[in-house]
Coordinates of C-alpha atoms in Angstrom, one line a residue:
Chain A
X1 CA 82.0 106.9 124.5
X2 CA 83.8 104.9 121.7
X3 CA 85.7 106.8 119.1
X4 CA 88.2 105.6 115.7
X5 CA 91.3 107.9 114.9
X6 CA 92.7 107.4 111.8
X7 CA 96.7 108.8 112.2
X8 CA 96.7 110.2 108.7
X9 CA 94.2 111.6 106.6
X10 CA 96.9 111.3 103.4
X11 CA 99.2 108.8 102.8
X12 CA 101.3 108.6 99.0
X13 CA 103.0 105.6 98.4
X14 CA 104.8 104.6 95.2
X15 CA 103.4 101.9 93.1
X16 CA 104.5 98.1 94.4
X17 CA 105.7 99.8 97.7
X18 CA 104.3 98.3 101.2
X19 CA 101.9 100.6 102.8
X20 CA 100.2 100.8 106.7
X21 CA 97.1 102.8 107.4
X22 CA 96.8 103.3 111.0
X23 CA 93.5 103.0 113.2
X24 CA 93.4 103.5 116.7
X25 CA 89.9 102.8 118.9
X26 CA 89.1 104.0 122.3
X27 CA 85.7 102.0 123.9
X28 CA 85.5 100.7 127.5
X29 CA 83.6 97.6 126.1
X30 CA 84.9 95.3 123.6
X31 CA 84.5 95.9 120.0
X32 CA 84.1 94.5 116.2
X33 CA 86.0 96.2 114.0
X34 CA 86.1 97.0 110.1
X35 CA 87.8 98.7 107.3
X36 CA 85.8 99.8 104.3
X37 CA 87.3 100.9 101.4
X38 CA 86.0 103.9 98.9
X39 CA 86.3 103.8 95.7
X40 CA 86.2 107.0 93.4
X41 CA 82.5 108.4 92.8
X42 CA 81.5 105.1 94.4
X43 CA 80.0 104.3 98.4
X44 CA 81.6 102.2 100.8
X45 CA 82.3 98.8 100.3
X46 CA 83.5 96.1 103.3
X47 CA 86.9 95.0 102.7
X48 CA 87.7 92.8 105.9
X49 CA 86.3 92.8 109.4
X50 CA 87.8 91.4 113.0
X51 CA 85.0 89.8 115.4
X52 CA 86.6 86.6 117.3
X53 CA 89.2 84.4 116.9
X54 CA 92.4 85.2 115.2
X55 CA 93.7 88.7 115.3
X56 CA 95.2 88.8 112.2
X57 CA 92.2 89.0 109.0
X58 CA 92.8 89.3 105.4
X59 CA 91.1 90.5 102.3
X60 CA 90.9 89.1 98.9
X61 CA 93.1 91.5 97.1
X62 CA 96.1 91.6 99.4
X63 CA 95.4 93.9 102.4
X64 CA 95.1 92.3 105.9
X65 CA 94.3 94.1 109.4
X66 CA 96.0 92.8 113.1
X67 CA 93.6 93.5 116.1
X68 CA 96.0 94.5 118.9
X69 CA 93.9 94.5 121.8
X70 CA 96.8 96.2 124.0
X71 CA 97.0 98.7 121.9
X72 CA 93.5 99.5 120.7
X73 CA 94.9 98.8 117.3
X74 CA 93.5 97.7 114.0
X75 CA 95.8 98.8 111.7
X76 CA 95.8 98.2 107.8
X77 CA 98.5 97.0 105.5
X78 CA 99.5 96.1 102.4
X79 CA 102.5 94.4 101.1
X80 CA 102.5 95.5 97.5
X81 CA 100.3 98.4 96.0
X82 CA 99.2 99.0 92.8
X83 CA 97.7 101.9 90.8
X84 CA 94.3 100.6 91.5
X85 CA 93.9 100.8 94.9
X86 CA 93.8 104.2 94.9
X87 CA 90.9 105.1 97.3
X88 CA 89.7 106.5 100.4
X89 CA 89.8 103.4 103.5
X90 CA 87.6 104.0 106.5
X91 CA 88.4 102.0 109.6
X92 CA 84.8 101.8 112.1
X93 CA 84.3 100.2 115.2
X94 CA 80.8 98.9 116.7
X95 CA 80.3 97.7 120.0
X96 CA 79.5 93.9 121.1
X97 CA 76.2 93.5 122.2
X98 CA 75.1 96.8 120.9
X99 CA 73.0 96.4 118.1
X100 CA 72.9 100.1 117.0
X101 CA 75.7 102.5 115.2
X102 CA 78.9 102.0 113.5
X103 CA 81.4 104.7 114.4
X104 CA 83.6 105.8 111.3
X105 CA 87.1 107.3 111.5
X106 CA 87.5 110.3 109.2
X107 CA 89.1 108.2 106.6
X108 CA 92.6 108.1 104.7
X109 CA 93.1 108.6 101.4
X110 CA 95.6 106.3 99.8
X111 CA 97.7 108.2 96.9
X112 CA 99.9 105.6 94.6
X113 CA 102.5 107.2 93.1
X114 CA 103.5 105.8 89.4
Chain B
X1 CA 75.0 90.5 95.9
X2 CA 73.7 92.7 98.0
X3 CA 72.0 95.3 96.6
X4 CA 71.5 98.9 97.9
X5 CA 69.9 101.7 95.6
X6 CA 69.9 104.7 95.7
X7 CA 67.6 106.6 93.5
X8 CA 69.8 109.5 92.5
X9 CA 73.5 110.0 92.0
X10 CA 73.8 113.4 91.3
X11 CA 70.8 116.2 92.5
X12 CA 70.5 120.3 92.2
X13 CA 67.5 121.7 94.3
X14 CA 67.5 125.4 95.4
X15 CA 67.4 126.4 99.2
X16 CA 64.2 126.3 100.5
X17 CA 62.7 123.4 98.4
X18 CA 61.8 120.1 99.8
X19 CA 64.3 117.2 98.5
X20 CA 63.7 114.0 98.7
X21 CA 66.6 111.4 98.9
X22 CA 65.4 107.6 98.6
X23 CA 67.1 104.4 99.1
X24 CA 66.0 100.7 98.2
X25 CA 67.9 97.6 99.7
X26 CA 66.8 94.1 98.2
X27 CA 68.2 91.9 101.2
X28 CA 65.7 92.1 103.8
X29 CA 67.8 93.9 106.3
X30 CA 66.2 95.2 109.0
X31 CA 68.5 98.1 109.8
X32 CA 69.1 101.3 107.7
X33 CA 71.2 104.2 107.9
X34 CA 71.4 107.7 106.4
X35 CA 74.7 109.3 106.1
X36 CA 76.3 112.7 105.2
X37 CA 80.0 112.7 104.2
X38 CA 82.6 115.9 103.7
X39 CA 85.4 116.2 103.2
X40 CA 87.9 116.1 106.7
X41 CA 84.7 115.0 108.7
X42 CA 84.3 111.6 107.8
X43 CA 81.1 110.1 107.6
X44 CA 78.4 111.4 110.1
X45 CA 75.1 109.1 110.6
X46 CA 72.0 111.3 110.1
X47 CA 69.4 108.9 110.8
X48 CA 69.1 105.5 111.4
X49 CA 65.9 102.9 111.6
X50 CA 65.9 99.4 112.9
X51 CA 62.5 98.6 111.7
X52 CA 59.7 99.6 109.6
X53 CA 58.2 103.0 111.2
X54 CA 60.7 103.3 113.6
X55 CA 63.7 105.9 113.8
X56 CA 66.2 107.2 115.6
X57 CA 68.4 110.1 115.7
X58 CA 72.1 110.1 114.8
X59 CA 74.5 112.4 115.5
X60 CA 73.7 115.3 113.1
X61 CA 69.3 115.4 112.8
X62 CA 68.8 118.9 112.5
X63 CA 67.2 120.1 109.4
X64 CA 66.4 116.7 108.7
X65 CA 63.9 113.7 108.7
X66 CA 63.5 110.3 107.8
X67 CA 60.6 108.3 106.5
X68 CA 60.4 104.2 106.6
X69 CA 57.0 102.7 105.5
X70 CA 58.4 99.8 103.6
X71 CA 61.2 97.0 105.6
X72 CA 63.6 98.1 102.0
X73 CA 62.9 101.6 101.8
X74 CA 64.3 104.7 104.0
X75 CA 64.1 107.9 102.7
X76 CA 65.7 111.1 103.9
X77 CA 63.9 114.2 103.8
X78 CA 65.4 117.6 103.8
X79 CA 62.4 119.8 105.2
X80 CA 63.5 123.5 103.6
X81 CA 67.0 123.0 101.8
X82 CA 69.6 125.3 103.0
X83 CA 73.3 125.5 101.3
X84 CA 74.9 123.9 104.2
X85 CA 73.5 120.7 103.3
X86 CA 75.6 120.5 100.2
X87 CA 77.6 117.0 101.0
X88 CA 77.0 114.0 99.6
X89 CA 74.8 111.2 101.1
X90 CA 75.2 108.0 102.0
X91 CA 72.7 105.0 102.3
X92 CA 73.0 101.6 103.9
X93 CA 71.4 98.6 105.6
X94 CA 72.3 96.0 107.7
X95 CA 70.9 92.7 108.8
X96 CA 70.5 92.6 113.1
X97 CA 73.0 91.4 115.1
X98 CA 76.1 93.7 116.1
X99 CA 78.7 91.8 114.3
X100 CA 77.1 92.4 110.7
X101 CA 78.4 95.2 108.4
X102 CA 76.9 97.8 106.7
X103 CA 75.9 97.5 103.3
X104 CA 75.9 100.9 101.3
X105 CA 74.8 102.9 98.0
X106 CA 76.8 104.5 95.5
X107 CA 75.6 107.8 97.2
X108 CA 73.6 111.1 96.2
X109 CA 75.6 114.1 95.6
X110 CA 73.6 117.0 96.6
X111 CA 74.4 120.7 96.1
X112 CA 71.4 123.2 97.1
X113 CA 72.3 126.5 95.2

């Protein structure tokens, strides 16, 4: 069965400082993957998402995720934080050719520091 | 914009009672899915529906059903509230096809006192 780790379920970074939030997958078939971000008192929203081509995807606000297929990577970064995105990311998996669930790491919350 | 509803954000009910969580999506998806989320556990998929009167079980069911008469609305139904299903709740929906996202609501937070 497919599962998502995510490393850390904390991670406090000072404001303008690079950050990496780490997701690992395990599946025996291959995979999309995602990372949602969650805003305070708000649901999920899709930030970026890996299904073909070039491992390397990026968001509109800075962040971008590498697919490492050796690995069973799909880690997050950031080069340059700021006060607002302070949040809770999710990183989820969902198998190709299976129509059905998205399976959802247990999130990490991302604290900016001033 | 994508546009999924949820008709509560915040909801008190006593154990025992019936609650009734709904959720509206506006972009003809066919898939649905019902949440719970807590802290350290993540989100865990109660329910889920691929098509108008048609459900299937997630990973946590019990104590739970699920309703879907209408293609945009899925409701969640707590049968006889107890306090352990104080979380909050999570809709969303999804077009077929395994590479689409989910789409989800700003969420229900539910405490059963």
């Amino acid at each position: 069965a497919q599962s998502v780790t995510q490393l850390d379920s904390q991670v406090p970074v000072f404001e303008e400082a690079p950050v990496e939030l780490r997701c690992n997958y395990s599946s025996s078939v291959s995979v999309y993957l995602f990372w949602y971000v969650q805003y305070p008192n708000q649901g999920l929203q899709l930030l970026l998402k890996y299904l073909s081509g070039s491992t390397l995807v990026e968001s509109i606000n800075g962040f971008e995720a590498e697919f490492n297929k050796s690995q069973t990577s799909f880690h997050l970064r950031k080069p340059s934080v700021h006060i607002s995105d302070t949040a809770e990311y999710f990183c989820a998996v969902r198998l190709r050719n299976r129509d059905d669930k998205i399976i959802f790491g247990k999130g990490t919350r991302l604290h900016i520091l001033p | 914009d994508v546009k999924v509803t949820q008709s509560s954000r915040y909801l008190v009910k006593r154990t025992g009672e019936k609650v009734f969580l709904e959720c509206v999506q506006d972009m003809d998806h066919e898939n649905m899915f019902w949440y719970r989320q807590d802290p350290g556990l993540g989100l865990r998929l109660i329910y889920f529906s691929y098509d108008v009167k048609m459900k299937e079980k997630g990973d946590i069911p019990e104590g739970y059903s699920v309703s879907r008469e209408k293609k945009e609305r899925f409701s969640l139904i707590l049968e006889s509230a107890s306090t352990n299903q104080t979380s909050m709740y999570l809709c969303a929906s999804a077009h077929q096809g395994d590479n689409q996202p989910q789409h989800f609501g700003d969420g229900t937070r539910l405490s059963i006192l």
